[in-house]
mmCIF file of C-alpha atoms in Angstrom:
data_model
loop_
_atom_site.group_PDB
_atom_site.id
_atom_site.type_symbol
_atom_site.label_atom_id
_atom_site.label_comp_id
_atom_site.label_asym_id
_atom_site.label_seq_id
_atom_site.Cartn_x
_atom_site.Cartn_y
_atom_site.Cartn_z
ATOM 1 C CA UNK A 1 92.177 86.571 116.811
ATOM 2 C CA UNK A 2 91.121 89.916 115.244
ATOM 3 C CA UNK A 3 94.484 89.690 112.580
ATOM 4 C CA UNK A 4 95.154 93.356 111.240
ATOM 5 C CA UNK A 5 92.908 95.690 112.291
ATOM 6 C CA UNK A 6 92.442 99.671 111.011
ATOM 7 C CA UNK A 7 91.029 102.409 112.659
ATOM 8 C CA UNK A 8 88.992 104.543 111.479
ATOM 9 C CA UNK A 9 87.482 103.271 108.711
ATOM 10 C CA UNK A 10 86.827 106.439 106.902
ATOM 11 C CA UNK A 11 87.982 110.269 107.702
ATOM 12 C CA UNK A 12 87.614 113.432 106.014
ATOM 13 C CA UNK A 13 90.096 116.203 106.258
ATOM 14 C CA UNK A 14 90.345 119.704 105.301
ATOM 15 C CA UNK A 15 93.161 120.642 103.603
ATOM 16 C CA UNK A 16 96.250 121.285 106.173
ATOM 17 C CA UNK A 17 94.245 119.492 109.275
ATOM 18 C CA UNK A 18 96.612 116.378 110.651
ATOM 19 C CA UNK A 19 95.594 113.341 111.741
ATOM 20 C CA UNK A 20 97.197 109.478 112.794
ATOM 21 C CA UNK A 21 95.762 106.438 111.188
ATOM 22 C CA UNK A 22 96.628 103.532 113.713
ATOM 23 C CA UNK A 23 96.781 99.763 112.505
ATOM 24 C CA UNK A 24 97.210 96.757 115.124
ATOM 25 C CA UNK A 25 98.090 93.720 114.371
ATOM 26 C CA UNK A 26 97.696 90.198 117.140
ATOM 27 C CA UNK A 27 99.580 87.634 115.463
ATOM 28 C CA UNK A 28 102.682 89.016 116.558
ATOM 29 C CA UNK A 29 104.059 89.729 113.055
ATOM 30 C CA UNK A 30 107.500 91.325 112.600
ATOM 31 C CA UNK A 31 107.204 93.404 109.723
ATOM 32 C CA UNK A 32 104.324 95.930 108.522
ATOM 33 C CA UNK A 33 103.304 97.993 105.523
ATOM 34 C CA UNK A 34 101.285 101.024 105.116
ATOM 35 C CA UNK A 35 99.764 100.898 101.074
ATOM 36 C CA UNK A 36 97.866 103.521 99.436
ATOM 37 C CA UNK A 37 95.094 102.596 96.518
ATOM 38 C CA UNK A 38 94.110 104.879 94.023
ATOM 39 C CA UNK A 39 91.953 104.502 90.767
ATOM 40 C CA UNK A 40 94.222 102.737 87.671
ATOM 41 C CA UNK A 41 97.363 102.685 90.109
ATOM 42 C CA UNK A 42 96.835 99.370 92.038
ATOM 43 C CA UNK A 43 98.962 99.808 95.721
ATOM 44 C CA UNK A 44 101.648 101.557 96.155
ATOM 45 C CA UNK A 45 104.219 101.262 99.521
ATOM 46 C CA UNK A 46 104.501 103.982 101.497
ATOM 47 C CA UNK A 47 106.627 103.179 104.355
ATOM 48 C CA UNK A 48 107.573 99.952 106.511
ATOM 49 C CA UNK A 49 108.774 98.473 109.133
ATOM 50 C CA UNK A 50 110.996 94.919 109.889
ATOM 51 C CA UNK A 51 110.453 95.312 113.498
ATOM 52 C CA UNK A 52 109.673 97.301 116.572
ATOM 53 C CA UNK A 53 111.454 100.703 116.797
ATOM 54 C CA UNK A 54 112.471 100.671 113.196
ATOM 55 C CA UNK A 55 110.609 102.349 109.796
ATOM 56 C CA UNK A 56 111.815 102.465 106.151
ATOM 57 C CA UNK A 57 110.502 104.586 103.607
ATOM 58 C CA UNK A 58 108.709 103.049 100.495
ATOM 59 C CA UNK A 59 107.688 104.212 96.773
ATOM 60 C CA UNK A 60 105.953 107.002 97.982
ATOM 61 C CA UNK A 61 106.647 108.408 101.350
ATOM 62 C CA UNK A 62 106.710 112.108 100.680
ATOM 63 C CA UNK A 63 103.982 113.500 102.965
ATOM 64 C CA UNK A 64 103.393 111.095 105.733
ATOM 65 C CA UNK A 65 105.311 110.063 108.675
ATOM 66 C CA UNK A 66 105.325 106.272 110.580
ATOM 67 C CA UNK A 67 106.193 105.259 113.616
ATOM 68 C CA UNK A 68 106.710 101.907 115.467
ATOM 69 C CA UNK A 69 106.674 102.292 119.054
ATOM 70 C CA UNK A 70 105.250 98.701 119.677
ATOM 71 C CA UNK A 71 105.245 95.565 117.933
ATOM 72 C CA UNK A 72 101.687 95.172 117.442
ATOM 73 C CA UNK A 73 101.241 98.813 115.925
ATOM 74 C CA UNK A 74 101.936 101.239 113.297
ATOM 75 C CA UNK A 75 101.298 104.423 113.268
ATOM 76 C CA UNK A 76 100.637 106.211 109.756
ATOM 77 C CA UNK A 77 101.049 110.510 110.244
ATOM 78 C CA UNK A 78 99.423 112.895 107.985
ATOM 79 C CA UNK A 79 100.873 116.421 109.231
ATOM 80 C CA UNK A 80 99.273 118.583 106.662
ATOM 81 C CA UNK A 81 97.131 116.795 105.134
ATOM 82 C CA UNK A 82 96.511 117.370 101.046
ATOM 83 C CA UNK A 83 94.083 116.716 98.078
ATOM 84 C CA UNK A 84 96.720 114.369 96.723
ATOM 85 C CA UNK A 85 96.336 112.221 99.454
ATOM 86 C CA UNK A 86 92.688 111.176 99.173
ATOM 87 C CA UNK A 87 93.335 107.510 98.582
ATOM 88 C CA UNK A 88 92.081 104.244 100.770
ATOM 89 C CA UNK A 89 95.011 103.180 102.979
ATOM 90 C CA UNK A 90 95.701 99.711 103.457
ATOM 91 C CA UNK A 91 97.842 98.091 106.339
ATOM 92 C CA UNK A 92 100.006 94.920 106.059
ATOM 93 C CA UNK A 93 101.704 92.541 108.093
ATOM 94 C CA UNK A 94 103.479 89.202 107.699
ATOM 95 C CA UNK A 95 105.806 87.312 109.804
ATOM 96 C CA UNK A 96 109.059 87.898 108.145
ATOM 97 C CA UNK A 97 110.752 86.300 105.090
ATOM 98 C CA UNK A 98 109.987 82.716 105.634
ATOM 99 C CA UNK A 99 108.821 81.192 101.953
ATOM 100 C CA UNK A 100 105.475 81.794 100.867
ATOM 101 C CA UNK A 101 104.530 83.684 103.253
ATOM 102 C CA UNK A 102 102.257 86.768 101.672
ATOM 103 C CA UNK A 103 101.096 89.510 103.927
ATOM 104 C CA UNK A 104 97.799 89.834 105.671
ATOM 105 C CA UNK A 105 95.841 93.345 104.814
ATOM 106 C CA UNK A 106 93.940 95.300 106.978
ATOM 107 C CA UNK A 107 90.212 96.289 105.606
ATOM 108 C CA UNK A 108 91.352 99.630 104.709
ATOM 109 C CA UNK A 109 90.817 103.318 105.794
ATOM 110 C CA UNK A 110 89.135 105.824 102.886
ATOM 111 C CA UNK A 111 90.348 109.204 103.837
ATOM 112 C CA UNK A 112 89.061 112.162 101.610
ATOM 113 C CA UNK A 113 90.458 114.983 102.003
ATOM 114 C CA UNK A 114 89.287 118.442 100.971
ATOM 115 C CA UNK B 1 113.286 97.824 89.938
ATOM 116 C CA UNK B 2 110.768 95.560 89.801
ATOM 117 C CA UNK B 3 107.764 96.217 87.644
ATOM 118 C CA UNK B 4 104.151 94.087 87.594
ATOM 119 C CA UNK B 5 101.772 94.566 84.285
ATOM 120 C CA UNK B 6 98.116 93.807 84.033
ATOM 121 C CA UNK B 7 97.195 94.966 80.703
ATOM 122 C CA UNK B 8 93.707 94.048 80.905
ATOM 123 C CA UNK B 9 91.576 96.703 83.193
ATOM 124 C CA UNK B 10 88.700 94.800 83.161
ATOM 125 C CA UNK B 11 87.178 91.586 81.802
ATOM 126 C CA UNK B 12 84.123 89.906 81.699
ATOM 127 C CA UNK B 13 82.989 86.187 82.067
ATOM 128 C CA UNK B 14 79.824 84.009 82.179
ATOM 129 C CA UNK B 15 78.822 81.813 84.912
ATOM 130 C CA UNK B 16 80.560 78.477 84.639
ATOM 131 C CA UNK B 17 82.736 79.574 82.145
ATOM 132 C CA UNK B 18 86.695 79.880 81.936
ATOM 133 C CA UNK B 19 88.322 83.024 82.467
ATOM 134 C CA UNK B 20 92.457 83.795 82.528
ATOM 135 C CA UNK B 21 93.701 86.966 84.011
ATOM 136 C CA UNK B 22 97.139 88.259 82.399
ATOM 137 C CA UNK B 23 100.233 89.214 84.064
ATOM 138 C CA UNK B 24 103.671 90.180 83.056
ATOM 139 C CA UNK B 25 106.521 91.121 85.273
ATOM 140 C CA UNK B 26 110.306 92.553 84.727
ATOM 141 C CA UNK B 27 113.096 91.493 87.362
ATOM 142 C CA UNK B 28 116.480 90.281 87.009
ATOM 143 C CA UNK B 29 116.308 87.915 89.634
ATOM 144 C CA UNK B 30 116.311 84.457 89.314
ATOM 145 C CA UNK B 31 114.278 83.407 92.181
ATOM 146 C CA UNK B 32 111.091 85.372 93.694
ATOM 147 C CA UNK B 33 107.448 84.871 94.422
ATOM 148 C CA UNK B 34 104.214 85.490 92.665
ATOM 149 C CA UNK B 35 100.991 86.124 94.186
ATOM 150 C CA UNK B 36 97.247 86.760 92.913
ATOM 151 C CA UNK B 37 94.997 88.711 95.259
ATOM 152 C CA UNK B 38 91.314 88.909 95.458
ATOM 153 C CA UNK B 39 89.675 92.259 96.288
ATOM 154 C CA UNK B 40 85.945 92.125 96.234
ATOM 155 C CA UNK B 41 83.239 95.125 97.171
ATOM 156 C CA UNK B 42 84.055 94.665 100.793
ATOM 157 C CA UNK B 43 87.976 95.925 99.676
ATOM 158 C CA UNK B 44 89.644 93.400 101.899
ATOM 159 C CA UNK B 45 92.390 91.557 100.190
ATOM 160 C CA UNK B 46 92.276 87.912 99.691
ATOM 161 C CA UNK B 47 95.354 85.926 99.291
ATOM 162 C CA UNK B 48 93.935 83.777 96.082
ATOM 163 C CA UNK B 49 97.490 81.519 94.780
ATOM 164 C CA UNK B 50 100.880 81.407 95.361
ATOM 165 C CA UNK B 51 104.074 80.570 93.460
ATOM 166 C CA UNK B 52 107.551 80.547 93.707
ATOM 167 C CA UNK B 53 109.913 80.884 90.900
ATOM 168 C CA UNK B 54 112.137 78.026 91.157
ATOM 169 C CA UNK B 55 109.303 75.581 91.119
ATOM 170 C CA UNK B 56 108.155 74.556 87.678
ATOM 171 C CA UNK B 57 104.691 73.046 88.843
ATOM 172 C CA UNK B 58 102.103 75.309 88.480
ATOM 173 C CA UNK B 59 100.328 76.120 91.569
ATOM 174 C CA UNK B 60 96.400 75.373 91.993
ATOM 175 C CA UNK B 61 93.650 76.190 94.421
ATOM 176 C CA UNK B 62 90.625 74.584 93.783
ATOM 177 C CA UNK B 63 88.866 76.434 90.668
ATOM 178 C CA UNK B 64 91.888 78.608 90.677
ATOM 179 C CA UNK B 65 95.554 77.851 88.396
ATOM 180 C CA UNK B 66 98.381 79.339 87.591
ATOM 181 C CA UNK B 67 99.735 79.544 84.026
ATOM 182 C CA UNK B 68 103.730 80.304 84.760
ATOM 183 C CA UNK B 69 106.659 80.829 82.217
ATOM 184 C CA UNK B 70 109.347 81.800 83.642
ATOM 185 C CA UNK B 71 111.342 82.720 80.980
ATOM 186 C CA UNK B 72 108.479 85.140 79.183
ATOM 187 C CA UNK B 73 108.311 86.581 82.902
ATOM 188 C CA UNK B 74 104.409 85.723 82.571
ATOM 189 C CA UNK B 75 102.199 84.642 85.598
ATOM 190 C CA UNK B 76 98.505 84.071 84.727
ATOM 191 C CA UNK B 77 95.607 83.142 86.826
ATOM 192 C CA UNK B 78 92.567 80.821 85.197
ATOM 193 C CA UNK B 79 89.579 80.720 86.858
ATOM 194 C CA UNK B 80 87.327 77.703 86.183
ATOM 195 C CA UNK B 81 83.780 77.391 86.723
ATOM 196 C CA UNK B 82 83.572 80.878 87.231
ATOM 197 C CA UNK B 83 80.855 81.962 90.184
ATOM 198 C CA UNK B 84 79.062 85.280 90.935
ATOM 199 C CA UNK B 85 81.025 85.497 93.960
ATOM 200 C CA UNK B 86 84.297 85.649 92.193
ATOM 201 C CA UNK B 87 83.451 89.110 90.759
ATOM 202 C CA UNK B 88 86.375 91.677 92.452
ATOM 203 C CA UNK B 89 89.425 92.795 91.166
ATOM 204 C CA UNK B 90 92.155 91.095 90.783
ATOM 205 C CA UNK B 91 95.744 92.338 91.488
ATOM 206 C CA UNK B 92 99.304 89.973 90.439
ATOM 207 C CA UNK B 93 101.981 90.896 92.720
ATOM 208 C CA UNK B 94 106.028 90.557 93.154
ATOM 209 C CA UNK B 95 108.235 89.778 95.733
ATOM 210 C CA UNK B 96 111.725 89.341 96.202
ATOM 211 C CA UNK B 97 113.604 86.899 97.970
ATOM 212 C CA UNK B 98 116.476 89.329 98.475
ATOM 213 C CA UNK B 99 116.251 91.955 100.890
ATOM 214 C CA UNK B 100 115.116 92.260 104.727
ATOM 215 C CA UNK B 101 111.878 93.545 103.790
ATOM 216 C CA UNK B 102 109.612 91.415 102.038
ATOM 217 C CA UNK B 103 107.928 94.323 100.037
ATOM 218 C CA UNK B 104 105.129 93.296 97.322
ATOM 219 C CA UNK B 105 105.250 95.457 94.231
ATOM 220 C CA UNK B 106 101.826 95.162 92.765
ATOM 221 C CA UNK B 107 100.161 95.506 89.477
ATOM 222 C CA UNK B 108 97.481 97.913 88.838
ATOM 223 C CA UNK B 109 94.474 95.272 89.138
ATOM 224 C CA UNK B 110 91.823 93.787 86.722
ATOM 225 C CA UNK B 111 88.483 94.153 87.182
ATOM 226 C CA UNK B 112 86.207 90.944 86.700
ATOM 227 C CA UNK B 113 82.499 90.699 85.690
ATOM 228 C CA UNK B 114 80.809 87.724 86.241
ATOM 229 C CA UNK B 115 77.189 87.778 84.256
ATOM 230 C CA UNK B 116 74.477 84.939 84.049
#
């Protein structure tokens, strides 16, 4: 049981270059998160998702794209990637709304971008 | 909108010692959930305590206690016996009950030293 896993664990981009961050998860959780970190700001939603074939956006979405094609995955899209958006990108899941339950994170992704 | 405070970026505490971590929070809800994360070196986050609103007892975890009042919208963590391997920072988090999405609104972490 490898819980939430992230791939890669650390990218650099040039300004404008695209790339897909992919995070599986194998405890067959319903709903996922895609978080950014940055210095003095704590994590910040991007988008989500409450179940296959469906994404939300979060607090700050501008910029990326998700999808959800399959249960176990989420997909987080950088089309043109910016400055702005070196951060360390954290994935989520958690099972759904049952009480107590907090979500399990991913070991991050550090993408700098140039 | 919910918001999460931690107005204390970082804080320092001696081995074996007591340390509490502050929190404050704004929501008109009645009824939500409180969470402390860990994040050490590695970056992974570490589910440390959990609470839920409605429930006056104060949640513990070993070493690790929860100081809530509801009504000040305050959720502190206290850390007894304080070991080199709880060094990290530390983030308080929201979430509501309402909703389909189970979102956590976070606050923006406090860093803890633990020195010999």
């Amino acid at each position: 049981n490898a819980g939430v896993t992230q791939t890669p664990k650390f990218r650099v981009l040039k300004t404008g270059q695209s790339m897909t961050l992919l995070c599986a998860q194998d405890m067959n959780h319903e709903y996922m998160y895609w978080y950014r970190q940055d210095p003095g700001m704590g994590l910040r939603l991007i988008h989500y998702s409450v179940g296959e074939g469906t994404t939300a956006k979060g607090e700050v979405p501008d910029g990326y794209n998700v999808s959800r094609l399959k249960k176990q995955n989420f997909l987080l899209g950088l089309e043109s990637a910016a400055p702005s958006q070196t951060s360390v990108y954290f994935c989520a899941s958690t099972p759904g709304l049952a009480w107590g339950e907090t979500q399990y994170f991913g070991p991050g992704t550090r993408l700098l971008v140039l | 909108a919910q918001t999460v405070t931690q107005s204390q970026p970082e804080m320092s505490v001696q081995e074996a010692e007591t340390v509490t971590l502050s929190c404050t929070y704004d929501t008109s809800e009645s009824d939500y959930y409180l969470f402390w994360y860990k994040q050490p070196p590695s970056r992974q986050m570490i589910l440390v305590i959990r609470q839920e609103a409605y429930k006056q007892q104060n949640a513990t975890e070993n070493r690790f206690s929860v100081n809530f009042q509801k009504a000040a919208k305050s959720f502190s963590l206290k850390i007894s016996d304080s070991q080199l391997g709880d060094a990290a920072m530390y983030f308080c988090a929201y979430r509501s009950v309402t909703g389909t999405a189970s979102k956590l609104t976070f606050g923006t972490g406090t860093r803890l030293q633990v020195t010999l």
